Each structure stands twice: as C-alpha cells, then as structure tokens.
Short mmCIF file of C-alpha atoms in Angstrom, two decimals:
data_model
loop_
_atom_site.label_atom_id
_atom_site.label_comp_id
_atom_site.label_asym_id
_atom_site.label_seq_id
_atom_site.Cartn_x
_atom_site.Cartn_y
_atom_site.Cartn_z
CA MET A 1 -12.12 -0.24 13.77
CA GLN A 2 -15.00 -2.06 13.56
CA THR A 3 -19.25 -1.15 15.13
CA SER A 4 -21.58 -2.55 13.83
CA SER A 5 -22.99 0.43 11.87
CA GLY A 6 -19.77 0.33 10.13
CA ARG A 7 -15.57 -0.28 10.07
CA SER A 8 -12.77 1.63 8.86
CA GLY A 9 -9.41 0.79 8.47
CA CYS A 10 -5.74 1.08 7.98
CA GLY A 11 -2.86 -1.18 6.06
CA SER A 12 0.23 -0.35 5.17
CA SER A 13 2.66 -0.85 2.40
CA LYS A 14 5.92 -0.04 0.91
CA HIS A 15 7.26 3.13 0.70
CA GLN A 16 5.92 3.97 3.90
CA THR A 17 2.13 4.32 2.27
CA GLY A 18 -0.56 2.84 3.66
CA TYR A 19 -4.67 2.58 2.38
CA VAL A 20 -7.50 3.35 4.20
CA GLY A 21 -11.09 2.88 3.67
CA TYR A 22 -14.55 2.69 4.87
CA TRP A 23 -17.70 1.14 4.97
CA LEU A 24 -20.98 2.47 6.98
CA ALA A 25 -24.30 1.04 6.99
CA ARG A 26 -26.94 2.92 4.75
CA ASP A 27 -28.85 4.40 8.47
CA ALA A 28 -26.13 5.24 9.94
CA ARG A 29 -24.78 8.14 7.12
CA GLY A 30 -25.47 11.75 7.60
CA ARG A 31 -24.83 11.67 10.70
CA GLY A 32 -20.24 12.91 10.50
CA VAL A 33 -19.17 9.52 11.36
CA THR A 34 -17.56 8.38 8.88
CA THR A 35 -15.98 11.69 8.66
CA ARG A 36 -14.59 11.32 12.46
CA ALA A 37 -14.25 8.16 12.11
CA LEU A 38 -11.86 8.51 8.49
CA ARG A 39 -9.86 11.66 10.28
CA ARG A 40 -8.60 9.55 13.50
CA VAL A 41 -8.64 6.65 10.08
CA ALA A 42 -5.69 8.97 9.41
CA ARG A 43 -4.03 10.00 12.24
CA TYR A 44 -3.36 6.57 13.55
CA GLY A 45 -1.07 5.77 10.17
CA LEU A 46 0.65 9.43 9.55
CA ASP A 47 1.18 9.31 13.59
CA ASP A 48 1.85 5.92 14.69
CA LEU A 49 2.72 3.77 11.82
CA SER A 50 5.00 7.04 10.33
CA LEU A 51 3.09 6.77 7.26
CA GLU A 52 4.50 9.06 4.90
CA ARG A 53 1.56 8.84 2.52
CA LEU A 54 -2.14 7.55 2.88
CA GLU A 55 -3.96 6.48 -0.58
CA LEU A 56 -7.70 6.11 -0.36
CA THR A 57 -9.98 4.99 -3.93
CA ALA A 58 -13.76 5.58 -4.14
CA ASP A 59 -16.30 5.22 -6.63
CA VAL A 60 -16.39 8.09 -9.55
CA GLU A 61 -20.11 7.28 -9.05
CA ASN A 62 -20.48 7.60 -4.75
CA VAL A 63 -19.89 10.96 -4.93
CA ALA A 64 -20.57 11.10 -1.16
CA SER A 65 -17.87 9.22 -0.20
CA GLN A 66 -15.28 11.85 -2.37
CA ARG A 67 -16.56 14.19 0.13
CA VAL A 68 -15.85 12.63 3.17
CA ALA A 69 -12.08 12.16 1.83
CA GLU A 70 -11.37 15.59 0.76
CA LYS A 71 -12.91 16.54 4.46
CA VAL A 72 -10.25 15.31 6.01
CA GLY A 73 -7.84 16.64 3.95
CA PHE A 74 -7.28 13.74 1.09
CA GLN A 75 -6.29 15.60 -2.63
CA ARG A 76 -7.60 14.32 -5.71
CA GLU A 77 -5.16 12.87 -7.66
CA GLY A 78 -7.40 10.92 -10.46
CA VAL A 79 -9.62 8.59 -11.32
CA LEU A 80 -8.40 4.87 -11.86
CA ARG A 81 -10.14 3.33 -15.25
CA SER A 82 -11.82 0.11 -14.32
CA GLN A 83 -10.89 -0.53 -11.13
CA LEU A 84 -13.12 -1.81 -9.43
CA ARG A 85 -14.59 -5.55 -9.44
CA HIS A 86 -18.61 -4.95 -7.61
CA PRO A 87 -19.59 -8.78 -6.51
CA ASP A 88 -21.79 -8.84 -9.91
CA GLY A 89 -19.09 -8.96 -12.12
CA HIS A 90 -18.82 -5.59 -13.58
CA ARG A 91 -15.75 -3.59 -13.15
CA ARG A 92 -15.85 0.38 -12.46
CA ASP A 93 -13.50 2.99 -12.22
CA SER A 94 -12.25 4.98 -8.91
CA VAL A 95 -11.40 8.34 -7.60
CA MET A 96 -7.47 8.01 -5.86
CA PHE A 97 -6.83 10.26 -3.11
CA SER A 98 -4.31 10.85 -1.18
CA LEU A 99 -2.76 12.63 1.58
CA LEU A 100 0.63 13.72 2.94
CA GLN A 101 2.01 14.47 6.40
CA GLY A 102 1.05 17.47 7.47
CA GLU A 103 -2.47 17.93 5.21
CA LEU A 104 -4.68 16.52 7.58
CA ARG A 105 -7.48 18.31 8.93
#
C-alpha cells in the first residue's frame, strides 16, 4: 500500500512467517495513519495470506515506530545487534517484534 505520504507492505518467507515494514513522511506523522495502515497490512498477512507469524523491525532509537507496533499487538522479542545499514554505511541495532495469529488489536 502506498500513498504520497508513505508506504507499508507485507511479504512472506519460509515457515508461514511474513515480514512487514512501513515508512511515513514527517509531515503526515502523529495522526494514526501508520497504526491504521499496519493494522490493515497485518490483517491481510494473517487472514488473506494465512501467515502464522509476522515480523517487524524498528531502529532501536525509533520509539514512535516501536509504539505503533505495540499498539497493533506486536510483541517485542529483543534487539538485533548491527542489523540495519543506513545509507551512509554505518550499522545500527534494531528491535525485533512479532505478531501471531489471535494477537492483532
């Protein structure tokens, strides 16, 4: 799903596990757009694609993104060290979240 303000998506991998991600333009933040989009994408992955688990990662310092995941029902699993590579080449830690069937809020 993509609009002029941002995008979200869902892909699948092995073992009925999918991954979701999102990005939102700075001027569109703070209005619940990402929470609503993530909820719809998660429902699509779990219901329409019959995935059993969805995974999501967020930069360890991106507290707003982590809150969005938690509002939708994702559970924090831990920190993945040096998991993200930024465009300038430096690596960053990320927080892993997961959502299982029946946990969507």
